[in-house]
mmCIF file of C-alpha atoms in Angstrom:
data_model
loop_
_atom_site.group_PDB
_atom_site.id
_atom_site.type_symbol
_atom_site.label_atom_id
_atom_site.label_comp_id
_atom_site.label_asym_id
_atom_site.label_seq_id
_atom_site.Cartn_x
_atom_site.Cartn_y
_atom_site.Cartn_z
ATOM 1 C CA PRO Y 186 102.556 123.597 83.910
ATOM 2 C CA GLN Y 187 105.793 126.236 84.219
ATOM 3 C CA GLU Y 188 108.259 124.044 82.910
ATOM 4 C CA ASP Y 189 108.661 122.430 79.607
ATOM 5 C CA ARG Y 190 108.785 118.591 80.443
ATOM 6 C CA SER Y 191 112.868 118.704 78.037
ATOM 7 C CA GLN Y 192 113.023 114.575 78.450
ATOM 8 C CA LEU Y 193 109.762 114.000 76.414
ATOM 9 C CA SER Y 194 109.605 116.976 73.791
ATOM 10 C CA GLY Y 195 113.538 117.258 73.079
ATOM 11 C CA HIS Y 196 113.788 120.796 72.886
ATOM 12 C CA ASP Y 197 116.710 122.991 74.983
ATOM 13 C CA LEU Y 198 117.166 126.396 75.644
ATOM 14 C CA THR Y 199 118.160 127.335 72.436
ATOM 15 C CA TRP Y 200 115.464 125.919 70.596
ATOM 16 C CA TRP Y 201 113.114 127.480 72.691
ATOM 17 C CA GLN Y 202 114.597 131.066 72.256
ATOM 18 C CA THR Y 203 114.760 130.540 67.849
ATOM 19 C CA ASN Y 204 110.909 129.417 68.037
ATOM 20 C CA HIS Y 205 108.997 130.369 70.886
ATOM 21 C CA PRO Y 206 111.338 133.284 72.578
ATOM 22 C CA ASP Y 207 108.456 134.815 74.410
ATOM 23 C CA TRP Y 208 107.250 131.711 76.225
ATOM 24 C CA ILE Y 209 110.250 131.797 78.384
ATOM 25 C CA LEU Y 210 109.223 132.632 81.695
ATOM 26 C CA TYR Y 211 111.833 135.061 83.674
ATOM 27 C CA ALA Y 212 112.083 136.521 87.052
ATOM 28 C CA CYS Y 213 112.132 140.368 88.808
ATOM 29 C CA ASP Y 214 114.599 141.144 91.645
ATOM 30 C CA ALA Y 215 113.381 141.890 94.998
ATOM 31 C CA SER Y 216 111.970 146.028 93.754
ATOM 32 C CA ASN Y 217 110.210 143.976 91.227
ATOM 33 C CA ALA Y 218 112.574 145.301 88.065
ATOM 34 C CA PRO Y 219 112.849 142.998 85.395
ATOM 35 C CA THR Y 220 115.601 141.030 84.722
ATOM 36 C CA HIS Y 221 116.616 138.222 81.984
ATOM 37 C CA ASP Y 222 117.346 135.809 84.979
ATOM 38 C CA PHE Y 223 115.172 132.571 84.301
ATOM 39 C CA ALA Y 224 112.973 131.937 86.480
ATOM 40 C CA TYR Y 225 113.789 128.242 88.331
ATOM 41 C CA TRP Y 226 111.669 126.154 90.377
ATOM 42 C CA ALA Y 227 113.833 125.127 93.512
ATOM 43 C CA GLY Y 228 115.190 121.306 93.154
ATOM 44 C CA VAL Y 229 114.130 120.645 89.158
ATOM 45 C CA ASP Y 230 117.836 119.411 88.353
ATOM 46 C CA LYS Y 231 116.857 118.903 84.336
ATOM 47 C CA PRO Y 232 117.010 121.738 81.989
ATOM 48 C CA ASP Y 233 113.075 122.384 81.649
ATOM 49 C CA VAL Y 234 112.718 125.823 80.401
ATOM 50 C CA PRO Y 235 110.310 127.656 82.414
ATOM 51 C CA LEU Y 236 107.076 128.802 80.487
ATOM 52 C CA ASP Y 237 104.263 131.272 80.664
ATOM 53 C CA PHE Y 238 102.020 129.279 81.174
ATOM 54 C CA HIS Y 239 99.408 132.606 81.479
ATOM 55 C CA ASN Y 240 99.942 132.190 78.027
ATOM 56 C CA PRO Y 241 97.057 129.730 76.223
ATOM 57 C CA ASP Y 242 99.308 128.330 73.567
ATOM 58 C CA VAL Y 243 101.337 127.499 76.222
ATOM 59 C CA ILE Y 244 98.893 125.251 78.349
ATOM 60 C CA ASP Y 245 98.020 123.513 74.474
ATOM 61 C CA TYR Y 246 101.413 123.256 74.286
ATOM 62 C CA GLN Y 247 101.558 121.270 77.192
ATOM 63 C CA VAL Y 248 98.572 119.533 77.468
ATOM 64 C CA ARG Y 249 97.185 118.678 74.077
ATOM 65 C CA GLN Y 250 100.176 118.302 71.955
ATOM 66 C CA LEU Y 251 103.072 117.412 74.228
ATOM 67 C CA ASN Y 252 101.931 115.840 77.564
ATOM 68 C CA GLY Y 253 97.850 114.263 75.759
ATOM 69 C CA ALA Y 254 99.163 112.765 72.770
ATOM 70 C CA ASN Y 255 102.218 111.111 74.925
ATOM 71 C CA ALA Y 256 99.645 109.851 77.614
ATOM 72 C CA ILE Y 257 97.025 107.891 74.828
ATOM 73 C CA ALA Y 258 100.133 106.941 73.457
ATOM 74 C CA ASN Y 259 101.365 105.099 75.979
ATOM 75 C CA GLY Y 260 98.308 103.784 77.218
ATOM 76 C CA ASP Y 261 98.030 106.280 80.061
ATOM 77 C CA THR Y 262 94.267 106.586 81.897
ATOM 78 C CA ALA Y 263 95.290 110.606 83.178
ATOM 79 C CA LEU Y 264 96.994 113.681 83.408
ATOM 80 C CA ALA Y 265 99.183 114.259 86.443
ATOM 81 C CA ILE Y 266 99.785 117.832 86.412
ATOM 82 C CA ASP Y 267 102.507 118.766 89.295
ATOM 83 C CA GLN Y 268 102.961 121.365 91.402
ATOM 84 C CA ILE Y 269 99.753 123.055 91.564
ATOM 85 C CA VAL Y 270 100.830 126.126 93.976
ATOM 86 C CA PHE Y 271 98.775 129.039 95.146
ATOM 87 C CA GLN Y 272 101.530 131.418 95.039
ATOM 88 C CA ASP Y 273 104.694 131.818 92.805
ATOM 89 C CA ALA Y 274 107.986 129.600 94.858
ATOM 90 C CA MET Y 275 109.699 130.245 91.656
ATOM 91 C CA ALA Y 276 113.035 132.389 91.868
ATOM 92 C CA GLY Y 277 115.393 133.739 89.716
ATOM 93 C CA GLY Y 278 118.191 132.891 87.870
ATOM 94 C CA ASN Y 279 118.699 128.955 86.578
ATOM 95 C CA PRO Y 280 121.385 126.418 87.572
ATOM 96 C CA ASN Y 281 120.053 124.080 84.322
ATOM 97 C CA PHE Y 282 120.992 127.049 82.544
ATOM 98 C CA GLY Y 283 124.240 128.381 84.011
ATOM 99 C CA GLN Y 284 123.621 131.012 85.865
ATOM 100 C CA THR Y 285 123.681 131.306 90.221
ATOM 101 C CA VAL Y 286 120.272 131.308 92.272
ATOM 102 C CA LYS Y 287 118.718 134.512 93.594
ATOM 103 C CA ASN Y 288 116.069 133.155 96.161
ATOM 104 C CA GLY Y 289 114.598 137.104 96.186
ATOM 105 C CA GLU Y 290 113.284 136.915 92.623
ATOM 106 C CA TYR Y 291 110.138 136.019 90.910
ATOM 107 C CA ALA Y 292 109.150 134.603 88.308
ATOM 108 C CA CYS Y 293 107.050 137.395 87.431
ATOM 109 C CA GLY Y 294 106.779 137.958 82.699
ATOM 110 C CA VAL Y 295 107.960 137.950 79.610
ATOM 111 C CA TRP Y 296 110.374 139.573 77.481
ATOM 112 C CA GLN Y 297 108.729 140.313 73.402
ATOM 113 C CA ASN Y 298 110.706 141.929 70.826
ATOM 114 C CA GLY Y 299 113.099 142.972 73.567
ATOM 115 C CA THR Y 300 109.521 145.041 76.063
ATOM 116 C CA PHE Y 301 109.098 143.552 79.054
ATOM 117 C CA VAL Y 302 105.350 141.831 79.728
ATOM 118 C CA ARG Y 303 104.609 141.706 83.598
ATOM 119 C CA ARG Y 304 102.562 138.285 84.659
ATOM 120 C CA TYR Y 305 103.226 139.119 88.195
ATOM 121 C CA ASN Y 306 103.743 141.651 91.121
ATOM 122 C CA GLY Y 307 104.771 139.396 94.171
ATOM 123 C CA VAL Y 308 104.920 136.147 95.477
ATOM 124 C CA HIS Y 309 101.441 136.400 96.530
ATOM 125 C CA ASP Y 310 100.106 138.104 93.737
ATOM 126 C CA PRO Y 311 97.014 136.753 92.928
ATOM 127 C CA ALA Y 312 96.746 136.499 89.449
ATOM 128 C CA TRP Y 313 99.435 133.466 89.967
ATOM 129 C CA THR Y 314 97.001 131.722 91.553
ATOM 130 C CA ALA Y 315 94.398 132.526 88.806
ATOM 131 C CA ASP Y 316 96.993 131.017 86.247
ATOM 132 C CA MET Y 317 97.357 128.092 88.208
ATOM 133 C CA VAL Y 318 93.911 127.961 88.340
ATOM 134 C CA ALA Y 319 92.922 128.535 84.655
ATOM 135 C CA PHE Y 320 95.310 126.183 83.508
ATOM 136 C CA VAL Y 321 93.452 122.962 85.016
ATOM 137 C CA LYS Y 322 90.207 124.132 83.498
ATOM 138 C CA THR Y 323 91.528 124.537 80.730
ATOM 139 C CA ALA Y 324 93.605 121.209 80.913
ATOM 140 C CA ARG Y 325 89.781 119.857 81.870
ATOM 141 C CA HIS Y 326 88.585 121.562 79.258
ATOM 142 C CA ILE Y 327 91.452 120.441 76.068
ATOM 143 C CA VAL Y 328 90.518 116.679 77.760
ATOM 144 C CA THR Y 329 86.885 116.376 77.400
ATOM 145 C CA THR Y 330 86.490 118.279 73.742
ATOM 146 C CA ASP Y 331 89.688 118.003 71.552
ATOM 147 C CA PRO Y 332 88.750 115.422 68.984
ATOM 148 C CA THR Y 333 91.871 113.489 69.426
ATOM 149 C CA LEU Y 334 92.033 113.227 73.333
ATOM 150 C CA ALA Y 335 88.091 113.388 74.279
ATOM 151 C CA PRO Y 336 87.700 109.755 73.174
ATOM 152 C CA TYR Y 337 90.151 108.190 75.611
ATOM 153 C CA HIS Y 338 88.664 109.957 78.593
ATOM 154 C CA LEU Y 339 91.544 110.549 79.987
ATOM 155 C CA LYS Y 340 91.458 111.995 84.087
ATOM 156 C CA ILE Y 341 93.601 115.213 85.965
ATOM 157 C CA VAL Y 342 95.350 114.220 88.819
ATOM 158 C CA VAL Y 343 97.232 117.621 90.951
ATOM 159 C CA ASN Y 344 99.889 117.840 93.308
ATOM 160 C CA HIS Y 345 98.453 120.881 95.542
ATOM 161 C CA PRO Y 346 99.507 121.277 98.978
ATOM 162 C CA LEU Y 347 96.217 121.260 100.996
ATOM 163 C CA GLY Y 348 93.998 124.277 101.328
ATOM 164 C CA GLY Y 349 91.646 126.635 102.514
ATOM 165 C CA ILE Y 350 87.653 124.199 101.706
ATOM 166 C CA GLY Y 351 86.682 127.877 101.986
ATOM 167 C CA ASP Y 352 88.313 129.501 99.230
ATOM 168 C CA PRO Y 353 86.934 129.836 96.397
ATOM 169 C CA ASN Y 354 90.010 128.949 94.336
ATOM 170 C CA GLU Y 355 89.961 126.069 96.238
ATOM 171 C CA GLN Y 356 86.281 125.425 94.660
ATOM 172 C CA ALA Y 357 87.490 125.958 91.282
ATOM 173 C CA LEU Y 358 90.285 123.763 91.466
ATOM 174 C CA LEU Y 359 88.237 120.557 93.018
ATOM 175 C CA SER Y 360 85.508 120.724 90.429
ATOM 176 C CA ASN Y 361 88.084 120.356 87.650
ATOM 177 C CA ILE Y 362 90.488 117.316 88.390
ATOM 178 C CA ASP Y 363 89.801 113.323 89.472
ATOM 179 C CA GLY Y 364 92.108 112.886 91.783
ATOM 180 C CA MET Y 365 95.042 114.840 94.371
ATOM 181 C CA VAL Y 366 98.558 114.172 95.790
ATOM 182 C CA ASP Y 367 99.025 115.428 98.906
ATOM 183 C CA GLU Y 368 102.868 115.323 98.783
ATOM 184 C CA ARG Y 369 103.402 116.298 102.585
ATOM 185 C CA GLY Y 370 101.125 113.630 103.405
ATOM 186 C CA TYR Y 371 100.809 112.792 107.351
ATOM 187 C CA ALA Y 372 104.629 112.059 107.502
ATOM 188 C CA ASP Y 373 105.583 116.103 106.398
ATOM 189 C CA TYR Y 374 108.631 115.552 105.070
ATOM 190 C CA GLY Y 375 110.090 113.690 108.393
ATOM 191 C CA ARG Y 376 108.763 116.329 110.013
ATOM 192 C CA TYR Y 377 105.268 114.701 111.511
ATOM 193 C CA THR Y 378 106.454 114.642 115.605
ATOM 194 C CA GLY Y 379 106.319 118.463 115.823
ATOM 195 C CA ASN Y 380 103.062 119.564 113.615
ATOM 196 C CA ALA Y 381 100.758 118.730 116.668
ATOM 197 C CA THR Y 382 97.451 120.408 114.010
ATOM 198 C CA LEU Y 383 99.092 118.032 110.977
ATOM 199 C CA PHE Y 384 96.852 115.605 110.983
ATOM 200 C CA ASN Y 385 93.084 116.891 112.249
ATOM 201 C CA ALA Y 386 93.474 119.453 109.025
ATOM 202 C CA THR Y 387 94.701 116.517 106.725
ATOM 203 C CA THR Y 388 92.376 114.145 107.554
ATOM 204 C CA ALA Y 389 89.154 116.556 107.963
ATOM 205 C CA TYR Y 390 90.598 117.565 104.379
ATOM 206 C CA LEU Y 391 91.061 114.206 102.502
ATOM 207 C CA THR Y 392 87.722 113.154 103.969
ATOM 208 C CA TYR Y 393 86.244 116.115 102.239
ATOM 209 C CA LEU Y 394 87.872 115.071 98.754
ATOM 210 C CA GLN Y 395 86.651 111.875 98.960
ATOM 211 C CA LYS Y 396 83.032 112.812 99.005
ATOM 212 C CA ARG Y 397 83.325 115.174 96.487
ATOM 213 C CA GLY Y 398 83.794 112.166 94.916
ATOM 214 C CA LEU Y 399 88.131 113.002 94.431
ATOM 215 C CA ALA Y 400 90.567 109.500 94.702
ATOM 216 C CA VAL Y 401 93.137 111.179 97.169
ATOM 217 C CA PHE Y 402 96.903 109.995 97.038
ATOM 218 C CA ILE Y 403 98.487 110.566 100.564
ATOM 219 C CA ILE Y 404 102.776 110.475 100.091
ATOM 220 C CA ASN Y 405 104.724 109.599 103.420
ATOM 221 C CA SER Y 406 108.098 110.136 103.209
ATOM 222 C CA PHE Y 407 110.031 109.823 106.533
ATOM 223 C CA GLN Y 408 113.527 111.168 105.267
ATOM 224 C CA ASP Y 409 115.600 108.039 106.662
ATOM 225 C CA ALA Y 410 117.347 105.382 105.264
ATOM 226 C CA ALA Y 411 114.636 103.119 106.335
ATOM 227 C CA VAL Y 412 111.270 103.313 107.312
ATOM 228 C CA THR Y 413 111.486 101.631 110.766
ATOM 229 C CA PRO Y 414 108.279 99.601 111.748
ATOM 230 C CA VAL Y 415 106.750 102.426 114.206
ATOM 231 C CA GLN Y 416 106.942 104.831 111.014
ATOM 232 C CA ARG Y 417 104.974 102.284 109.072
ATOM 233 C CA GLU Y 418 102.087 101.800 111.996
ATOM 234 C CA TYR Y 419 101.570 105.124 111.542
ATOM 235 C CA ALA Y 420 101.343 106.214 108.076
ATOM 236 C CA LEU Y 421 99.388 103.062 108.081
ATOM 237 C CA ALA Y 422 97.009 104.466 110.961
ATOM 238 C CA THR Y 423 96.725 108.155 109.432
ATOM 239 C CA TYR Y 424 95.315 106.732 106.511
ATOM 240 C CA PHE Y 425 92.843 104.422 107.351
ATOM 241 C CA MET Y 426 91.557 106.914 109.741
ATOM 242 C CA ALA Y 427 91.370 108.627 106.287
ATOM 243 C CA ASN Y 428 90.735 106.483 103.513
ATOM 244 C CA ASP Y 429 86.521 106.456 102.967
ATOM 245 C CA GLY Y 430 87.283 104.453 100.015
ATOM 246 C CA GLY Y 431 88.955 106.742 97.550
ATOM 247 C CA ALA Y 432 92.775 106.546 99.063
ATOM 248 C CA ASP Y 433 96.052 105.329 98.185
ATOM 249 C CA VAL Y 434 99.190 105.321 100.247
ATOM 250 C CA TYR Y 435 102.809 105.691 99.595
ATOM 251 C CA ILE Y 436 105.819 105.221 102.275
ATOM 252 C CA SER Y 437 108.968 106.152 101.977
ATOM 253 C CA PRO Y 438 112.083 106.807 103.835
ATOM 254 C CA SER Y 439 113.165 109.641 101.587
ATOM 255 C CA THR Y 440 111.246 112.146 98.678
ATOM 256 C CA GLY Y 441 111.079 110.203 95.342
ATOM 257 C CA GLY Y 442 112.145 107.261 96.711
ATOM 258 C CA GLY Y 443 111.472 104.024 95.300
ATOM 259 C CA GLU Y 444 108.649 101.930 95.789
ATOM 260 C CA GLN Y 445 108.864 99.238 98.803
ATOM 261 C CA ASN Y 446 106.156 96.238 99.614
ATOM 262 C CA TYR Y 447 106.524 96.682 103.009
ATOM 263 C CA PRO Y 448 104.564 93.471 105.292
ATOM 264 C CA GLU Y 449 102.048 95.473 107.152
ATOM 265 C CA TYR Y 450 100.351 96.409 103.702
ATOM 266 C CA SER Y 451 98.964 93.255 103.310
ATOM 267 C CA VAL Y 452 96.924 94.051 106.572
ATOM 268 C CA GLN Y 453 93.359 93.519 106.142
ATOM 269 C CA LEU Y 454 91.151 95.360 108.434
ATOM 270 C CA GLY Y 455 87.858 94.895 107.070
ATOM 271 C CA LYS Y 456 85.030 97.348 106.422
ATOM 272 C CA PRO Y 457 84.766 101.299 108.766
ATOM 273 C CA CYS Y 458 82.440 100.364 110.974
ATOM 274 C CA GLY Y 459 82.271 105.045 110.450
ATOM 275 C CA GLU Y 460 83.675 107.907 110.899
ATOM 276 C CA TYR Y 461 87.361 108.594 112.660
ATOM 277 C CA SER Y 462 85.927 109.698 115.859
ATOM 278 C CA GLY Y 463 88.171 111.350 119.596
ATOM 279 C CA GLY Y 464 90.089 114.220 119.593
ATOM 280 C CA PRO Y 465 91.079 116.694 120.083
ATOM 281 C CA LYS Y 466 94.443 114.847 119.932
ATOM 282 C CA ILE Y 467 93.502 110.629 120.394
ATOM 283 C CA TRP Y 468 91.834 109.778 118.093
ATOM 284 C CA TYR Y 469 89.873 106.318 116.630
ATOM 285 C CA ARG Y 470 88.446 104.353 114.393
ATOM 286 C CA LYS Y 471 86.953 100.628 113.974
ATOM 287 C CA TYR Y 472 86.884 98.244 111.678
ATOM 288 C CA SER Y 473 85.014 95.307 111.256
ATOM 289 C CA GLY Y 474 88.756 93.434 111.575
ATOM 290 C CA GLY Y 475 89.618 96.174 114.158
ATOM 291 C CA LEU Y 476 90.464 98.781 115.557
ATOM 292 C CA VAL Y 477 93.000 102.391 114.663
ATOM 293 C CA VAL Y 478 94.916 104.638 117.202
ATOM 294 C CA VAL Y 479 96.614 107.931 116.538
ATOM 295 C CA ASN Y 480 97.920 110.106 119.060
ATOM 296 C CA SER Y 481 98.131 113.439 116.696
ATOM 297 C CA GLY Y 482 100.980 115.089 118.717
ATOM 298 C CA SER Y 483 100.552 115.490 122.678
ATOM 299 C CA MET Y 484 104.023 117.158 123.297
ATOM 300 C CA PRO Y 485 104.833 118.456 125.897
ATOM 301 C CA ASP Y 486 102.821 115.489 126.936
ATOM 302 C CA ALA Y 487 105.550 112.391 125.914
ATOM 303 C CA ALA Y 488 102.428 110.266 125.689
ATOM 304 C CA LEU Y 489 98.647 109.763 126.338
ATOM 305 C CA THR Y 490 96.068 107.268 127.304
ATOM 306 C CA ALA Y 491 93.855 105.670 125.108
ATOM 307 C CA ALA Y 492 91.090 103.335 126.193
ATOM 308 C CA LEU Y 493 89.618 100.563 123.873
ATOM 309 C CA PRO Y 494 86.785 98.216 124.080
ATOM 310 C CA SER Y 495 86.861 96.161 126.678
ATOM 311 C CA ASN Y 496 85.040 93.692 125.013
ATOM 312 C CA HIS Y 497 87.718 92.313 122.357
ATOM 313 C CA SER Y 498 91.071 91.482 122.726
ATOM 314 C CA TYR Y 499 93.707 93.174 120.305
ATOM 315 C CA ILE Y 500 97.005 92.427 118.278
ATOM 316 C CA ASP Y 501 99.204 94.741 117.094
ATOM 317 C CA ILE Y 502 100.291 94.601 113.549
ATOM 318 C CA ASP Y 503 103.632 94.864 114.310
ATOM 319 C CA GLY Y 504 104.046 92.933 117.543
ATOM 320 C CA ARG Y 505 103.785 95.622 119.784
ATOM 321 C CA THR Y 506 102.382 94.557 123.261
ATOM 322 C CA VAL Y 507 98.975 95.848 123.351
ATOM 323 C CA THR Y 508 97.366 97.069 126.982
ATOM 324 C CA ASN Y 509 93.650 98.294 128.015
ATOM 325 C CA PRO Y 510 94.239 101.576 128.539
ATOM 326 C CA LEU Y 511 96.686 101.788 126.343
ATOM 327 C CA SER Y 512 99.492 104.379 126.222
ATOM 328 C CA VAL Y 513 100.136 105.626 122.619
ATOM 329 C CA ALA Y 514 103.166 107.979 122.057
ATOM 330 C CA SER Y 515 103.276 111.702 121.000
ATOM 331 C CA SER Y 516 102.948 111.288 117.557
ATOM 332 C CA ASP Y 517 102.475 107.276 117.269
ATOM 333 C CA ALA Y 518 99.582 105.063 116.495
ATOM 334 C CA TYR Y 519 98.467 101.141 116.376
ATOM 335 C CA VAL Y 520 96.319 99.051 114.102
ATOM 336 C CA LEU Y 521 94.843 96.882 116.264
ATOM 337 C CA LEU Y 522 93.499 93.161 114.727
ATOM 338 C CA THR Y 523 90.704 92.254 116.862
ATOM 339 C CA SER Y 524 87.386 90.535 115.355
ATOM 340 C CA ASN Y 525 84.265 91.537 115.004
ATOM 341 C CA GLY Y 526 85.876 95.024 115.676
ATOM 342 C CA CYS Y 527 82.143 97.361 114.766
ATOM 343 C CA SER Y 528 80.172 95.212 117.948
#
């Protein structure tokens, strides 16, 4: 919402300063004083001009004129809206335009004919969250009512950190989307081994979304040179725990890494026998063709024991030895194949 996609629009900073100077989003310093530093989303290395997504004209430009038109021209079936974040995570000073990043600054407003017009009063200003929700609501309205876009029935998918189900803003967001990307996933950018609550919170949230009829896209970026078989098995096991028919999983050694066709993707577990169960640290889910076991994080206990149904024999998908009871290391998991797993 808060940046022009320059690769698609072809608009550089000069174009924006000439044609829509009052659409450009600027930063305030730590004392809340406005500056002429362009707002900056960390990690963006393209000359994407920051835009005032509070402005309805900006939303129309982003959704209808630019990305919506591009979607139907290319035969796409969805609009993906990145970084729907409920706090002002932008800094001031944009290195893509020759400025120095100033992390104490935050995106806060626009300049109109030499006068500063404030949009936000701090990193946690509720106005920022309201504008994020309004952007998605308006995007939904545009793709369903615009005479050119509506016949294509474009879906709305957002990249959004998992929030509180009871939050009215969260509920408003969920009511206006078709799917959600969980960029943090179960790998937490490789930090998953130190987070004992990640599995519980993520699985509860993703299963809730699917019960609402939403698709969920789980990204697991491990930030290593290569994803090990143990990591791949953990990523798939957590996916199998959360998948109620509307989930997809992506496993990569790094954020934005290329797609890998891992052999574990060919695993066929059949249908789930029910919801996941267990806890608080050892979790189970039975499938018609297997059993999934996850240790969500047991440190300082290096491992915990999982009791497997005794009337079955099991084969681990990556060839690890399976005993019963099964010792499962902290933040580790097993995807086990068997027959008649629901019995």
